[in-house]
């Protein structure tokens, strides 16, 4: 898998923001460049994350210059995240992947952007999001829920990359109306998604899942 596009992306905050702005300006009236950006994002996961991914961070933080950082920031991956992202991308949907980590390592947001990438660029993809309860999996009014993060992330994409979608809160589904991909959110119950088929599942906050009677 190529990471040639990613090598061109600045990793400092000011440089990264300027690079993103340049890409969007160039793509505004150039459909060929839009298609090239979509293809680069499909082929190079690190390019997609670092040139089009964003994070919502509500906690108050200061930058290296002492200034308060904004709550919406570009997803600029750390070096150790790069290694994890490439390894996950190589195995996603093919075998179980366990991530042992401390808090603040960005695993949930990495998973969210993997889901967005497949949802946008891989037709007929079917993804499951599982969290400890229904509210954590899907609550359109709760920024901590997985599906809120997915929908918010999609909204940050440029219009020419963002597909038409249908959001069904009652069934906790998000449908890509252009390529047939679907994301479904589940609470961690004993029969979660029983009988269904998915390309891959995200099991978020696994340590907080309720143990069954056979545990």
Short mmCIF file of C-alpha atoms in Angstrom, two decimals:
data_model
loop_
_atom_site.label_atom_id
_atom_site.label_comp_id
_atom_site.label_asym_id
_atom_site.label_seq_id
_atom_site.Cartn_x
_atom_site.Cartn_y
_atom_site.Cartn_z
CA UNK A 1 0.00 0.00 0.00
CA UNK A 2 1.38 3.37 -1.04
CA UNK A 3 2.12 6.12 1.46
CA UNK A 4 3.71 8.35 -1.15
CA UNK A 5 0.93 10.94 -0.88
CA UNK A 6 1.27 11.10 2.90
CA UNK A 7 4.96 12.02 2.63
CA UNK A 8 3.94 15.37 1.14
CA UNK A 9 1.69 16.37 4.06
CA UNK A 10 3.19 18.83 6.60
CA UNK A 11 2.94 17.62 10.21
CA UNK A 12 3.22 20.97 12.01
CA UNK A 13 -0.11 22.63 12.82
CA UNK A 14 0.34 25.82 10.76
CA UNK A 15 1.83 23.97 7.80
CA UNK A 16 -0.84 21.30 7.87
CA UNK A 17 -3.69 23.83 7.93
CA UNK A 18 -2.12 25.75 5.04
CA UNK A 19 -1.73 22.50 3.07
CA UNK A 20 -5.37 21.57 3.63
CA UNK A 21 -6.50 25.03 2.56
CA UNK A 22 -4.40 24.74 -0.60
CA UNK A 23 -5.96 21.37 -1.46
CA UNK A 24 -9.47 22.72 -1.04
CA UNK A 25 -8.80 25.86 -3.07
CA UNK A 26 -7.31 23.84 -5.91
CA UNK A 27 -10.18 21.33 -5.84
CA UNK A 28 -12.96 23.95 -5.87
CA UNK A 29 -13.08 24.24 -9.66
CA UNK A 30 -11.02 21.24 -10.75
CA UNK A 31 -13.03 18.02 -10.90
CA UNK A 32 -9.98 16.09 -12.02
CA UNK A 33 -8.13 17.15 -8.90
CA UNK A 34 -11.16 16.17 -6.81
CA UNK A 35 -11.04 12.67 -8.28
CA UNK A 36 -7.29 12.53 -7.67
CA UNK A 37 -7.77 13.49 -4.02
CA UNK A 38 -10.43 10.80 -3.57
CA UNK A 39 -8.18 8.19 -5.15
CA UNK A 40 -5.20 9.26 -3.02
CA UNK A 41 -7.40 9.02 0.08
CA UNK A 42 -8.58 5.56 -0.93
CA UNK A 43 -5.05 4.29 -1.57
CA UNK A 44 -3.21 6.01 1.28
CA UNK A 45 -4.89 5.89 4.68
CA UNK A 46 -2.34 8.20 6.30
CA UNK A 47 -2.84 10.80 3.60
CA UNK A 48 -6.60 10.71 4.17
CA UNK A 49 -6.31 11.05 7.94
CA UNK A 50 -3.75 13.87 7.79
CA UNK A 51 -5.22 15.89 4.93
CA UNK A 52 -8.97 15.47 5.52
CA UNK A 53 -9.47 14.08 9.03
CA UNK A 54 -10.52 16.30 11.93
CA UNK A 55 -10.90 15.84 15.68
CA UNK A 56 -13.33 17.33 18.17
CA UNK A 57 -11.55 17.90 21.48
CA UNK A 58 -13.77 19.70 24.04
CA UNK A 59 -11.14 19.77 26.79
CA UNK A 60 -9.28 23.04 27.28
CA UNK A 61 -5.66 22.69 26.16
CA UNK A 62 -2.76 25.01 25.49
CA UNK A 63 -0.39 24.84 22.56
CA UNK A 64 3.39 25.09 22.80
CA UNK A 65 3.08 28.88 22.55
CA UNK A 66 0.74 29.03 25.55
CA UNK A 67 -2.37 29.88 23.54
CA UNK A 68 -5.66 28.08 24.10
CA UNK A 69 -6.16 25.60 21.30
CA UNK A 70 -9.46 25.43 19.38
CA UNK A 71 -11.88 22.59 20.06
CA UNK A 72 -11.80 21.45 16.42
CA UNK A 73 -8.32 20.50 15.27
CA UNK A 74 -6.85 18.73 12.25
CA UNK A 75 -6.06 15.06 12.69
CA UNK A 76 -2.26 15.14 12.53
CA UNK A 77 -1.11 11.64 13.39
CA UNK A 78 1.72 10.96 15.80
CA UNK A 79 4.57 8.72 14.72
CA UNK A 80 3.45 5.77 16.83
CA UNK A 81 -0.10 6.23 15.53
CA UNK A 82 1.23 5.94 11.98
CA UNK A 83 2.60 2.48 12.73
CA UNK A 84 -0.65 1.39 14.36
CA UNK A 85 -2.79 2.81 11.54
CA UNK A 86 -0.78 1.02 8.86
CA UNK A 87 -0.92 -2.27 10.76
CA UNK A 88 -4.68 -1.94 11.34
CA UNK A 89 -5.26 -1.04 7.71
CA UNK A 90 -3.36 -4.13 6.57
CA UNK A 91 -5.48 -6.46 8.71
CA UNK A 92 -8.85 -4.69 9.01
CA UNK A 93 -11.65 -7.11 8.19
CA UNK A 94 -9.26 -10.05 7.91
CA UNK A 95 -8.54 -10.88 11.55
CA UNK A 96 -9.20 -9.68 15.08
CA UNK A 97 -7.17 -6.64 16.10
CA UNK A 98 -6.67 -5.83 19.78
CA UNK A 99 -5.34 -2.45 20.88
CA UNK A 100 -3.80 -2.19 24.34
CA UNK A 101 -3.37 1.46 25.22
CA UNK A 102 -3.59 4.16 27.85
CA UNK A 103 -6.17 6.94 27.62
CA UNK A 104 -5.59 9.79 25.20
CA UNK A 105 -3.98 7.70 22.46
CA UNK A 106 -6.76 8.46 19.96
CA UNK A 107 -7.90 4.89 19.28
CA UNK A 108 -11.59 5.81 19.09
CA UNK A 109 -10.96 8.62 16.61
CA UNK A 110 -8.67 6.39 14.56
CA UNK A 111 -11.50 3.85 14.39
CA UNK A 112 -14.01 6.55 13.47
CA UNK A 113 -11.88 7.71 10.55
CA UNK A 114 -11.31 4.14 9.39
CA UNK A 115 -15.10 3.75 9.31
CA UNK A 116 -15.56 7.01 7.42
CA UNK A 117 -12.90 6.03 4.88
CA UNK A 118 -14.52 2.66 4.15
CA UNK A 119 -18.00 4.21 4.14
CA UNK A 120 -16.98 6.79 1.54
CA UNK A 121 -14.53 4.89 -0.66
CA UNK A 122 -15.45 1.18 -0.44
CA UNK A 123 -18.83 0.45 -2.07
CA UNK A 124 -21.28 -1.86 -0.29
CA UNK A 125 -19.22 -1.85 2.91
CA UNK A 126 -21.13 -2.91 6.04
CA UNK A 127 -19.58 -1.78 9.35
CA UNK A 128 -20.73 -2.34 12.93
CA UNK A 129 -20.00 0.00 15.84
CA UNK A 130 -20.42 -1.51 19.31
CA UNK A 131 -20.15 0.32 22.62
CA UNK A 132 -21.07 -0.41 26.23
CA UNK A 133 -24.65 0.87 25.89
CA UNK A 134 -27.00 2.37 23.32
CA UNK A 135 -26.29 5.96 24.32
CA UNK A 136 -22.54 5.46 23.88
CA UNK A 137 -23.03 3.78 20.51
CA UNK A 138 -25.54 6.20 19.02
CA UNK A 139 -27.02 9.37 20.41
CA UNK A 140 -27.35 12.21 17.87
CA UNK A 141 -27.18 14.76 20.71
CA UNK A 142 -24.14 13.29 22.48
CA UNK A 143 -20.68 14.11 21.06
CA UNK A 144 -19.25 11.18 23.01
CA UNK A 145 -21.27 8.63 21.05
CA UNK A 146 -19.62 6.79 18.16
CA UNK A 147 -22.27 7.57 15.57
CA UNK A 148 -22.20 11.28 16.48
CA UNK A 149 -18.46 11.26 15.77
CA UNK A 150 -19.01 9.49 12.43
CA UNK A 151 -21.66 11.99 11.30
CA UNK A 152 -19.63 14.95 12.52
CA UNK A 153 -16.52 13.69 10.74
CA UNK A 154 -18.42 13.28 7.48
CA UNK A 155 -19.64 16.87 7.80
CA UNK A 156 -16.02 18.06 7.91
CA UNK A 157 -15.20 16.58 4.50
CA UNK A 158 -15.30 18.88 1.47
CA UNK A 159 -18.65 18.72 -0.39
CA UNK A 160 -17.14 16.95 -3.40
CA UNK A 161 -15.87 14.13 -1.17
CA UNK A 162 -18.89 13.88 1.12
CA UNK A 163 -21.58 11.48 -0.17
CA UNK A 164 -25.32 11.88 0.16
CA UNK A 165 -26.41 9.96 3.25
CA UNK A 166 -29.55 8.83 5.02
CA UNK A 167 -29.50 8.84 8.81
CA UNK A 168 -31.99 6.56 10.58
CA UNK A 169 -31.88 7.23 14.31
CA UNK A 170 -34.55 4.63 15.11
CA UNK A 171 -32.46 1.81 13.65
CA UNK A 172 -29.08 3.39 14.45
CA UNK A 173 -27.98 3.23 10.83
CA UNK A 174 -26.21 5.55 8.42
CA UNK A 175 -26.52 4.77 4.70
CA UNK A 176 -24.34 6.03 1.86
CA UNK A 177 -26.97 6.63 -0.81
CA UNK A 178 -24.33 6.79 -3.54
CA UNK A 179 -22.44 3.52 -3.03
CA UNK A 180 -24.66 1.42 -0.74
CA UNK A 181 -22.33 1.35 2.28
CA UNK A 182 -23.92 1.13 5.73
CA UNK A 183 -22.74 1.82 9.28
CA UNK A 184 -24.85 0.43 12.15
CA UNK A 185 -24.40 1.15 15.86
CA UNK A 186 -25.12 -1.44 18.57
CA UNK A 187 -25.22 -1.65 22.34
CA UNK A 188 -23.04 -4.44 23.77
CA UNK A 189 -25.69 -7.09 24.42
CA UNK A 190 -25.31 -10.85 24.45
CA UNK A 191 -26.70 -11.25 20.94
CA UNK A 192 -25.28 -8.10 19.33
CA UNK A 193 -25.74 -8.25 15.53
CA UNK A 194 -26.59 -11.94 15.78
CA UNK A 195 -27.04 -13.51 12.35
CA UNK A 196 -25.68 -10.47 10.52
CA UNK A 197 -22.56 -9.98 8.46
CA UNK A 198 -20.15 -7.04 8.58
CA UNK A 199 -16.83 -6.18 6.94
CA UNK A 200 -15.61 -5.32 10.43
CA UNK A 201 -16.81 -4.39 13.90
CA UNK A 202 -15.44 -1.75 16.24
CA UNK A 203 -15.74 -2.94 19.84
CA UNK A 204 -15.19 0.34 21.69
CA UNK A 205 -14.65 0.51 25.47
CA UNK A 206 -14.45 -3.29 25.55
CA UNK A 207 -13.42 -3.37 29.22
CA UNK A 208 -16.76 -1.78 30.14
CA UNK A 209 -18.92 -4.40 28.40
CA UNK A 210 -21.15 -6.28 30.86
CA UNK A 211 -19.99 -9.81 31.54
CA UNK A 212 -22.42 -12.57 30.65
CA UNK A 213 -23.47 -15.41 32.96
CA UNK A 214 -20.82 -17.68 31.40
CA UNK A 215 -17.94 -15.27 32.19
#
